[in-house]
Amino acid sequence: MKILVCISKTPDTTSKIAFKNNNAQFEDAGVQWIINPYDEWYTLVKAIELKEKDPSVILHLITVGGADCDAIIRKALALGGDEAIRVDTESDDSYVIASQIAAVAKEGNYDLIFTGKETIDYNGSAIGGMLAAKLQVPYLSLATQFELNGSEAKVTREIEGGEEVDAVTLPAVISCQKGMAEQRIPNMRGIMAARTKPLKVVPPVAIEALTHIVAYELPPAKAGVKLVPADDVATLVKLLHEEAKVI
Amino acid sequence: MSVLIFIDQSEGHLKKASFEAAAYGAAVAKQMNTNALALVLGNVADGLTQLGNYGISKVYQIQKDIFNHVDAQVFATVITNVVKQVDASIVIFSHTQTGKAVAPGVAVQLKAGLVTGACALPQNDNGFVVKKTVFSGKAFALVNITSPIKVITLNPNSFGIQMITENATVEALEVTVPNATIQVVATNKVSGEVPLSEADIVVSGGRGLKGPENWGMIEDLAHVLHAATACSRPVADAHWRPHHEHVGQTGVQIAPNLYIAIGISGAIQHLAGVNRSKTIVVINKDPEAPFFKAADYGIVGDAFEVVPKLTAAIKEMQSK
Ligand SMILES: Cc1cc2nc3c(=O)[nH]c(=O)nc-3n(C[C@H](O)[C@H](O)[C@H](O)COP(=O)(O)OP(=O)(O)OC[C@H]3O[C@@H](n4cnc5c(N)ncnc54)[C@H](O)[C@@H]3O)c2cc1C
Ligand SMILES: Nc1ncnc2c1ncn2[C@@H]1O[C@H](COP(=O)(O)O)[C@@H](O)[C@H]1O
């Protein structure tokens, strides 16, 4: 069983969001980078659990990005996994990222590919579905539970208005969210071990981007809160009915 | 050169977000002087001609039992074939569970640029630029799609619908449907309650409510407003409420018309899931709670006193 886990880096969840170069680029000065929470807490930890159950599982991590991703991928390796692959290119186009991962995945013949539900910076929710289409394998999105039985998997996933349990024959691509696993903190042994685990840097395949971010915008500032005294809820109801027109 | 809008259905009923996608797609088609076509996969008996009210001129329908469940690969392949057959150059989905599962596959099969989570009409004076939410609602990106075919998923509750009185024509399509790639073992729909992602109004509780036994008043308020209920992450982690109610950066992201936050401090990770709500009401006993900075209306007070009074006052207004 070979598993590939997709890892992306994002600004820490408390980062100030600001832009530079005429709003064309994210202002990364002073920003602390973390592993995308979905990739770390739910996706990677689930894969590690599968390996703990069956030590013959081969677990690889992949990230597409520049050398500034190395610290993040080492941090991921400190949680678990046998080796990491970094495809040495940067892009803000999901199609390019998915194509890079697909090229590595094809060569590695993985049985299972895990992605996070979405990145908390670009909010694409796209890479998993694109990968599945590129590899022509089933895609199970928004998984909350996952059980492996040989080459069969049982996946519980969020669908509109509820959940669905699906059976699938591997290979498959699964996007993971809350429920899959519990957050773990890397321990000293893991951190030491990660230093000697292989991190392969591979060149990108040639793919033309289909989308380009031209600028960023910040939402207009809120007008400020209107406070209503606690003993006058009738006024709040009136405001919601007549001013905001939401009830 | 037309615009094709995917209309999602469940158990024969069209999904609410799809009407918004239809209206958005029709507006895109108008910008480009072309037709808005809709595609419905599955057995839907009613409401198809009424899609004309949202600006759709023609509805294509493929009735097959395999479409009772969303198999992402099957849907993507079928939709791709229809796009080619009707010569569409723009494909629109809702940014819902179904759209997120299917649109990326369609984009790859068509080698089309994809923008997910769109929140405004494209600007086409300089390319084809779509505005989308990024940084979990804290900013927007303007994304230029440069491929000949373009795929967009629209954030629910982000486009104002203007209805017209027109009927759409309905035409059955014949396409070959690939074999299922997944086998559905069970479905578990949350029945009775309003699903969180589709709710116009959401009433949400945090750690300030002290324990699960105090959620009765939250449910009462939600009930009078026909609202869905939600909660902060620590509340779900402590199993006071089910996980699917957890909103925020790592939970569900929602954008209702009205979000009422009760006993929630307003941590940045919580706001990331709710800051696209049109109107935010905060009830918190601490005047310094950060949530008040993100709120439109607020009451500084004890939830245990304020919430039952609020429920009563809403009932009174409704009875008038
Ligand atoms: C990477 C990361 C991701 C996270 N993701 C999420 C997420 O997705 N969603 C999320 O919610 N959190 C998330 N968190 C946690 C977040 O940082 C906060 O800890 C959490 O939102 C706090 O929940 P709370 O507001 O319910 O509780 P608290 O912060 O404890 O706030 C309780 C509030 O209730 C008020 N209160 C107390 N008693 C009363 C009363 N009687 N009447 C009225 N008000 C009262 C208090 O004044 C206080 O403001 C995340 C954290 C991290 C680090
Ligand atoms: N640059 C990247 N390198 C590796 N994996 C990525 C990258 N970007 C996104 N992913 C994976 O794809 C998931 C969804 O990302 P997105 O479609 O951008 O929301 C993430 O949770 C990651 O698992």
XYZ file of C-alpha atoms and ligand atoms in Angstrom:
643
model
C 0.000 0.000 0.000
C 1.462 3.346 -1.101
C -0.060 6.573 0.140
C 0.665 10.106 -1.074
C -0.345 13.030 1.153
C -0.562 16.542 -0.324
C 0.794 19.248 1.955
C 0.545 22.986 1.383
C 1.815 25.916 3.376
C -0.428 28.770 4.498
C -0.052 31.875 6.653
C -0.785 31.230 10.319
C -4.516 31.532 11.040
C -4.024 34.741 13.024
C -1.927 36.505 10.337
C -2.838 40.008 9.321
C -4.031 39.903 5.732
C -2.476 42.749 3.720
C -1.183 43.213 0.181
C 1.754 44.911 -1.522
C 2.894 45.958 -5.020
C -0.318 47.726 -5.843
C -2.375 44.935 -4.260
C -0.894 42.398 -6.648
C 0.848 40.312 -3.982
C 0.254 39.036 -0.480
C 2.315 40.963 2.103
C 4.315 38.150 3.682
C 6.636 40.304 5.824
C 6.436 39.043 9.406
C 4.027 36.265 8.478
C 4.485 32.920 10.182
C 3.885 29.979 7.853
C 2.174 26.796 8.965
C 1.042 23.545 7.396
C -2.476 24.098 6.062
C -4.580 22.941 9.064
C -6.702 20.511 6.998
C -3.557 18.905 5.585
C -1.946 18.577 8.990
C -4.717 17.712 11.436
C -6.961 15.553 9.360
C -5.122 14.420 6.244
C -1.598 13.640 7.382
C -2.584 12.256 10.772
C -5.093 9.889 9.127
C -2.385 8.585 6.809
C -0.028 8.152 9.754
C -2.707 6.152 11.572
C -3.011 3.846 8.563
C 0.744 3.299 8.630
C 0.719 2.657 12.364
C -1.879 -0.055 11.823
C 0.049 -1.616 8.963
C 3.784 -0.827 9.015
C 4.190 -2.077 5.435
C 2.380 1.076 4.256
C 4.702 3.425 2.367
C 3.835 7.024 3.134
C 5.097 9.892 0.971
C 4.361 13.592 1.354
C 4.315 16.021 -1.535
C 4.313 19.775 -1.791
C 4.490 22.026 -4.818
C 6.437 25.170 -4.044
C 9.763 26.925 -3.654
C 12.564 26.273 -1.177
C 10.655 28.271 1.452
C 8.359 25.215 1.781
C 11.172 23.028 3.127
C 10.638 24.038 6.761
C 6.953 23.174 6.493
C 7.502 19.819 4.842
C 10.122 18.922 7.492
C 7.575 19.795 10.145
C 5.130 17.451 8.440
C 7.782 14.714 8.314
C 8.278 15.181 12.060
C 4.692 14.025 12.520
C 5.265 10.976 10.310
C 5.845 9.680 6.802
C 8.805 8.036 5.089
C 9.923 10.672 2.660
C 8.885 13.950 1.099
C 8.884 15.241 -2.443
C 8.934 18.909 -3.326
C 8.124 19.903 -6.883
C 10.207 22.998 -7.357
C 7.793 25.512 -8.853
C 5.325 28.140 -7.678
C 1.900 28.829 -9.100
C -1.416 30.321 -8.052
C -3.292 28.236 -10.630
C -4.927 25.050 -9.291
C -4.546 23.340 -12.671
C -0.777 23.783 -12.596
C -0.478 22.521 -9.006
C -2.716 19.514 -9.683
C -0.796 18.690 -12.867
C 2.503 18.694 -10.958
C 1.161 16.401 -8.255
C -0.451 14.156 -10.878
C 2.872 13.742 -12.690
C 4.568 12.551 -9.493
C 1.584 10.416 -8.532
C 1.531 8.638 -11.896
C 5.149 7.698 -11.619
C 4.859 6.576 -8.006
C 1.824 4.337 -8.572
C 0.084 5.313 -5.345
C -2.990 3.443 -4.150
C -4.322 6.349 -2.169
C -3.919 10.082 -2.495
C -5.069 12.303 0.324
C -5.589 16.054 0.065
C -7.025 18.516 2.549
C -10.546 19.810 2.022
C -9.166 23.203 1.024
C -6.297 25.597 1.602
C -7.201 28.319 4.082
C -5.494 31.002 1.970
C -6.650 30.337 -1.600
C -9.837 28.449 -0.595
C -9.805 26.501 -3.840
C -11.354 23.147 -2.853
C -10.079 22.167 -6.259
C -6.819 20.220 -6.172
C -8.320 16.880 -5.086
C -10.985 16.800 -7.785
C -8.493 17.894 -10.420
C -6.013 15.216 -9.389
C -8.659 12.504 -9.584
C -9.642 13.647 -13.072
C -6.009 13.800 -14.203
C -5.363 10.301 -12.865
C -8.802 9.027 -13.954
C -9.557 7.514 -10.570
C -12.587 7.970 -8.272
C -12.797 11.154 -6.176
C -14.357 11.150 -2.729
C -14.642 14.683 -1.419
C -15.051 16.037 2.113
C -14.338 12.748 3.886
C -14.956 12.633 7.637
C -14.173 8.939 8.209
C -12.054 6.426 6.365
C -11.580 2.674 6.788
C -9.192 0.574 4.757
C -9.835 -3.098 3.960
C -7.187 -4.423 1.589
C -7.733 -2.604 -1.678
C -11.218 -1.502 -0.668
C -12.037 1.590 1.336
C -15.159 2.713 3.127
C -15.464 6.487 3.182
C -17.969 8.619 5.083
C -18.335 12.019 3.431
C -20.275 15.212 3.796
C -22.913 15.721 1.127
C -25.546 18.425 0.889
C -27.822 18.146 3.901
C -26.164 15.105 5.454
C -23.601 12.424 4.899
C -23.052 9.417 2.676
C -21.032 6.246 3.191
C -19.342 5.019 0.020
C -17.350 1.937 -0.851
C -14.575 2.360 -3.375
C -11.902 0.178 -4.927
C -8.484 1.799 -4.853
C -6.730 3.721 -6.305
C -8.684 6.822 -5.345
C -8.257 10.442 -4.333
C -9.809 11.494 -1.019
C -10.167 15.060 0.303
C -10.183 15.132 4.094
C -11.797 17.306 6.728
C -12.689 17.371 10.374
C -13.539 13.967 11.808
C -10.848 12.012 9.952
C -8.328 12.225 12.795
C -7.314 14.247 15.823
C -4.581 16.871 15.864
C -1.145 15.641 17.018
C 1.871 17.528 18.290
C 5.250 16.378 16.901
C 7.553 14.925 19.580
C 11.320 15.253 19.916
C 11.960 11.825 18.404
C 9.873 12.716 15.389
C 11.644 16.033 14.935
C 15.070 14.350 15.102
C 13.985 11.586 12.715
C 12.628 14.123 10.231
C 16.084 15.651 9.804
C 17.402 12.504 8.179
C 14.313 11.554 6.162
C 14.775 12.094 2.419
C 13.369 15.290 0.918
C 13.565 14.930 -2.841
C 13.399 18.103 -4.885
C 12.120 17.389 -8.387
C 11.795 19.756 -11.362
C 8.290 20.671 -12.555
C 6.696 19.379 -15.736
C 5.893 22.066 -18.317
C 2.272 23.196 -17.878
C 0.708 26.479 -18.885
C -1.407 28.239 -16.250
C -5.071 28.710 -17.136
C -5.767 31.359 -14.485
C -3.770 34.275 -13.043
C -4.431 36.368 -9.956
C -4.351 39.980 -11.148
C -5.090 41.735 -7.848
C -6.370 41.380 -4.314
C -8.972 43.454 -2.502
C -9.903 43.823 1.138
C -13.596 43.861 2.041
C -15.045 47.269 2.947
C -14.762 48.001 6.665
C -17.876 47.377 8.737
C -19.779 50.516 9.689
C -19.436 49.621 13.362
C -21.723 47.805 15.727
C -25.047 49.278 16.838
C -25.500 48.361 20.474
C -28.949 47.823 21.935
C -29.506 47.773 25.724
C -30.014 44.284 27.168
C -33.443 45.200 28.527
C -34.704 46.441 25.163
C -34.691 43.420 22.846
C -37.779 44.817 21.099
C -35.556 47.482 19.541
C -33.203 44.837 18.207
C -36.120 42.961 16.648
C -37.331 46.198 15.078
C -33.883 46.972 13.637
C -33.530 43.469 12.218
C -36.995 43.675 10.691
C -37.060 47.238 9.385
C -33.447 48.304 8.906
C -31.509 45.136 8.095
C -34.650 43.445 6.667
C -33.375 39.997 7.594
C -36.315 38.747 9.685
C -20.544 29.932 -27.250
C -23.301 29.600 -24.621
C -23.287 29.525 -20.830
C -24.190 26.183 -19.222
C -25.394 26.153 -15.614
C -25.373 22.922 -13.665
C -28.563 22.637 -11.599
C -28.186 20.392 -8.587
C -31.054 18.266 -7.298
C -31.628 15.930 -4.427
C -34.430 13.349 -4.380
C -36.116 15.083 -7.282
C -36.048 18.581 -5.809
C -33.928 21.385 -7.212
C -31.464 22.805 -4.681
C -31.929 26.378 -3.529
C -28.379 27.449 -4.367
C -28.947 26.310 -7.956
C -31.517 29.056 -8.570
C -28.897 31.609 -7.638
C -26.385 29.900 -9.931
C -29.004 29.999 -12.712
C -29.590 33.731 -12.239
C -25.838 34.374 -12.135
C -25.256 32.281 -15.250
C -28.066 34.104 -17.050
C -26.446 37.451 -16.158
C -23.098 36.190 -17.493
C -24.831 35.073 -20.695
C -26.448 38.500 -21.038
C -23.049 40.196 -20.692
C -21.845 38.044 -23.581
C -24.977 38.250 -25.714
C -25.544 34.559 -25.627
C -27.948 31.964 -24.197
C -28.152 30.593 -20.684
C -28.671 26.836 -20.783
C -29.234 24.639 -17.755
C -28.370 20.997 -17.185
C -30.238 18.768 -14.753
C -29.008 15.248 -14.098
C -31.594 12.895 -12.639
C -35.295 12.431 -12.187
C -36.848 15.813 -11.537
C -40.513 16.114 -12.424
C -41.390 19.639 -11.358
C -39.974 23.107 -11.613
C -37.827 22.794 -14.715
C -39.769 25.171 -16.963
C -39.807 27.672 -14.074
C -36.036 27.950 -14.393
C -37.059 30.445 -17.084
C -37.890 32.820 -14.231
C -34.192 32.979 -13.515
C -33.248 33.716 -17.119
C -32.651 30.182 -18.409
C -33.853 29.672 -21.988
C -33.424 25.930 -22.250
C -33.061 23.094 -19.762
C -31.350 19.874 -20.767
C -32.228 16.877 -18.694
C -30.703 13.423 -18.552
C -32.812 11.019 -16.512
C -30.860 8.048 -15.215
C -30.977 6.405 -11.797
C -27.194 6.583 -11.513
C -27.615 10.338 -10.885
C -29.481 9.721 -7.607
C -26.098 9.997 -5.932
C -23.242 12.270 -6.857
C -20.386 10.149 -8.180
C -17.846 12.875 -8.902
C -16.104 11.135 -11.798
C -19.368 10.124 -13.477
C -20.891 13.589 -13.111
C -17.741 15.299 -14.372
C -17.578 13.088 -17.450
C -21.255 13.497 -18.312
C -21.217 17.273 -17.799
C -18.051 17.532 -19.918
C -19.774 15.668 -22.738
C -22.797 17.960 -22.558
C -20.582 21.065 -22.590
C -19.041 19.793 -25.823
C -22.376 18.769 -27.308
C -24.058 22.160 -26.701
C -20.862 24.103 -27.391
C -20.789 25.963 -24.087
C -17.809 28.144 -23.300
C -18.664 28.974 -19.681
C -19.789 26.415 -17.130
C -21.303 27.493 -13.810
C -21.777 25.504 -10.594
C -22.775 26.431 -7.047
C -19.881 26.335 -4.613
C -21.643 23.631 -2.580
C -20.605 20.098 -1.688
C -21.690 18.907 -5.134
C -20.047 21.764 -7.007
C -16.793 21.321 -5.120
C -16.795 17.604 -5.919
C -17.606 17.905 -9.616
C -16.404 21.250 -11.037
C -12.642 20.528 -10.715
C -13.050 17.313 -12.730
C -14.994 19.137 -15.451
C -12.302 21.827 -15.590
C -9.554 19.236 -16.079
C -11.455 17.280 -18.717
C -12.083 20.476 -20.683
C -8.642 21.921 -19.903
C -10.578 24.939 -18.664
C -9.421 27.494 -16.126
C -11.345 27.169 -12.856
C -12.315 29.830 -10.342
C -14.084 28.510 -7.242
C -15.992 30.588 -4.715
C -16.852 33.425 -7.115
C -18.787 36.304 -5.550
C -19.414 38.765 -8.400
C -20.077 38.868 -12.135
C -16.987 38.589 -14.343
C -15.365 41.790 -15.571
C -14.608 41.390 -19.251
C -13.166 44.725 -20.324
C -9.648 43.404 -19.822
C -9.652 39.616 -20.044
C -12.198 37.585 -18.087
C -11.685 38.479 -14.466
C -13.656 36.757 -11.722
C -13.706 37.939 -8.116
C -13.448 35.187 -5.533
C -13.146 35.038 -1.759
C -9.709 34.104 -0.412
C -8.139 33.941 3.056
C -11.385 32.423 4.344
C -13.442 35.527 3.629
C -10.859 38.028 4.837
C -10.025 39.187 1.281
C -10.913 38.814 -2.393
C -8.762 37.865 -5.356
C -9.416 38.995 -8.907
C -8.578 36.044 -11.115
C -8.195 36.228 -14.883
C -9.187 33.053 -16.721
C -7.227 32.789 -19.950
C -8.395 29.442 -21.368
C -11.094 29.332 -24.090
C -13.490 27.422 -21.804
C -14.048 28.710 -18.273
C -15.490 27.012 -15.190
C -16.837 28.972 -12.213
C -18.368 27.926 -8.897
C -20.520 30.620 -7.258
C -20.554 31.220 -3.505
C -24.118 30.767 -2.236
C -25.789 33.970 -1.021
C -23.499 36.262 -2.970
C -25.567 37.217 -6.017
C -28.867 39.101 -5.910
C -31.572 37.304 -7.872
C -33.950 39.250 -10.109
C -36.851 37.147 -11.237
C -38.592 37.517 -14.589
C -41.665 35.736 -15.928
C -40.526 33.365 -18.640
C -40.753 29.648 -19.239
C -37.753 27.582 -20.172
C -38.082 24.766 -22.678
C -37.046 21.329 -21.482
C -35.220 18.907 -23.737
C -34.131 15.354 -22.926
C -30.551 14.592 -23.851
C -29.079 11.248 -24.732
C -25.493 10.728 -23.752
C -23.534 7.642 -22.843
C -23.077 7.426 -19.107
C -19.932 5.802 -17.713
C -20.032 3.119 -15.023
C -20.233 4.146 -11.381
C -16.843 4.505 -9.687
C -18.186 4.406 -6.136
C -20.834 2.310 -4.459
C -23.163 4.049 -2.035
C -23.524 1.982 1.131
C -25.675 4.370 3.164
C -26.983 7.923 3.207
C -27.855 9.794 6.313
C -29.684 13.032 5.637
C -30.271 15.345 8.535
C -34.039 15.519 8.342
C -36.377 18.012 9.942
C -33.717 20.577 10.745
C -32.604 23.247 8.331
C -29.215 22.222 6.852
C -26.570 24.695 7.915
C -25.127 25.364 4.478
C -28.548 26.257 3.038
C -29.932 28.281 5.918
C -30.871 31.965 5.532
C -30.592 32.466 9.281
C -28.166 30.748 11.655
C -28.264 30.846 15.450
C -24.945 29.875 16.955
C -23.738 29.206 20.503
C -20.293 29.175 22.104
C -18.600 28.203 25.323
C -20.402 31.042 27.069
C -23.458 28.770 27.230
C -21.693 26.630 29.832
C -23.013 23.202 28.796
C -25.141 21.198 26.336
C -28.118 21.280 28.707
C -28.486 25.005 27.955
C -29.041 24.630 24.201
C -32.829 24.546 24.565
C -33.038 28.319 24.340
C -30.786 28.326 21.240
C -33.059 25.796 19.565
C -36.163 27.772 20.561
C -34.760 30.927 18.996
C -33.714 28.992 15.877
C -37.175 27.468 15.682
C -39.072 30.774 15.617
C -36.695 32.081 12.939
C -36.708 28.848 10.844
C -32.972 28.991 11.361
C -30.235 26.378 11.458
C -28.110 25.980 14.584
C -24.329 26.186 14.714
C -21.570 26.344 17.316
C -17.950 27.280 17.925
C -15.179 24.717 17.761
C -14.644 24.110 21.503
C -18.367 23.377 21.796
C -18.159 20.642 19.140
C -14.860 19.353 20.525
C -16.468 18.963 23.947
C -19.321 17.046 22.251
C -21.897 19.524 23.479
C -23.081 19.731 19.872
C -22.557 17.534 16.776
C -19.435 18.148 14.687
C -21.368 19.195 11.588
C -22.486 22.327 13.462
C -18.916 23.583 13.989
C -18.367 26.764 11.969
C -15.080 28.526 11.330
C -11.742 28.178 9.679
C -11.586 24.444 10.339
C -15.319 23.764 10.277
C -18.131 24.812 7.963
C -17.970 28.192 6.223
C -21.333 29.872 5.891
C -22.766 33.103 4.498
C -26.361 33.421 5.713
C -28.407 36.627 5.670
C -28.368 36.689 9.456
C -25.886 35.143 11.900
C -26.691 35.401 15.601
C -23.657 34.619 17.794
C -24.434 33.892 21.426
C -21.697 33.459 24.038
C -18.990 33.303 21.367
C -15.886 35.461 21.828
C -15.234 36.010 18.101
C -11.758 34.512 17.673
C -10.282 35.140 14.244
C -10.614 31.431 13.366
C -14.308 31.549 14.192
C -14.853 34.742 12.173
C -13.222 33.096 9.157
C -16.250 30.831 8.872
C -18.960 33.443 9.309
C -17.649 36.838 8.201
C -19.413 36.623 4.836
C -22.802 36.726 6.603
C -24.860 39.754 5.515
C -25.865 40.789 9.036
C -24.199 39.695 12.269
C -25.796 40.003 15.715
C -23.652 39.373 18.793
C -24.927 38.652 22.292
C -22.098 38.538 24.823
C -21.756 39.603 28.440
C -18.255 40.970 27.862
C -18.296 44.399 26.137
C -14.664 43.804 25.120
C -15.440 40.567 23.238
C -13.723 40.862 19.811
C -16.886 39.686 18.061
C -18.483 43.128 18.565
C -15.937 44.575 16.104
C -17.272 42.302 13.377
C -20.931 42.754 14.301
C -23.699 44.921 12.865
C -25.879 44.766 15.978
C -25.021 43.764 19.500
C -26.332 43.328 22.997
C -23.966 43.378 25.936
C -25.697 41.105 28.410
C -26.225 37.689 29.905
C -27.385 35.258 27.235
C -29.516 33.374 29.743
C -31.633 36.491 30.226
C -31.462 38.022 26.740
C -32.116 35.010 24.503
C -35.508 33.937 25.917
C -36.651 37.570 25.762
C -35.463 37.858 22.178
C -37.355 34.715 21.205
C -40.503 36.109 22.815
C -40.106 39.484 21.098
C -39.698 37.836 17.684
C -42.803 35.720 18.279
C -44.671 38.862 19.158
C -43.534 40.622 15.995
C -44.488 37.611 13.883
C -47.973 37.498 15.367
C -48.665 41.076 14.313
C -5.692 26.697 13.833
C -6.933 26.975 14.628
C -8.174 26.772 14.038
C -9.353 27.043 14.744
N -10.553 26.862 14.098
C -11.701 27.248 14.736
C -12.963 27.163 14.075
O -13.067 26.679 12.944
N -14.067 27.586 14.732
C -14.025 28.106 16.008
O -15.089 28.492 16.536
N -12.853 28.163 16.662
C -11.683 27.749 16.068
N -10.514 27.823 16.755
C -10.562 28.187 18.186
C -10.658 29.680 18.412
O -9.358 30.227 18.429
C -11.340 29.973 19.770
O -10.635 29.324 20.808
C -12.803 29.557 19.831
O -13.515 30.044 18.721
C -13.447 30.064 21.111
O -14.755 29.553 21.243
P -15.875 30.327 22.074
O -15.994 31.701 21.548
O -17.089 29.469 22.069
O -15.289 30.282 23.551
P -14.581 31.427 24.400
O -13.463 32.049 23.685
O -14.331 30.804 25.728
O -15.690 32.554 24.542
C -16.848 32.444 25.311
C -17.542 33.792 25.260
O -18.780 33.694 25.927
C -18.976 34.887 26.669
N -19.902 34.543 27.760
C -19.663 33.833 28.894
N -20.767 33.710 29.631
C -21.743 34.391 28.977
C -23.109 34.636 29.259
N -23.728 34.166 30.362
N -23.810 35.377 28.371
C -23.212 35.874 27.256
N -21.936 35.646 26.945
C -21.198 34.923 27.797
C -17.622 35.316 27.121
O -17.584 36.705 27.381
C -16.754 34.919 25.926
O -16.628 35.992 25.009
C -9.312 27.512 16.071
C -8.070 27.705 16.683
C -6.884 27.440 15.989
C -5.574 27.667 16.672
N 1.075 23.751 -3.496
C 0.549 22.593 -3.069
N 1.336 21.502 -2.882
C 0.806 20.327 -2.446
N -0.492 20.167 -2.162
C -1.317 21.206 -2.322
C -0.851 22.477 -2.782
N -1.909 23.317 -2.837
C -2.981 22.614 -2.413
N -2.644 21.342 -2.102
C -3.521 20.276 -1.588
O -4.818 20.432 -2.108
C -5.762 20.699 -1.061
C -6.826 21.642 -1.554
O -6.249 22.842 -1.972
P -7.086 23.971 -2.750
O -7.720 23.312 -3.906
O -6.063 24.997 -3.139
O -8.073 24.497 -1.745
C -4.921 21.196 0.100
O -5.561 20.971 1.330
C -3.654 20.378 -0.073
O -3.803 19.069 0.451
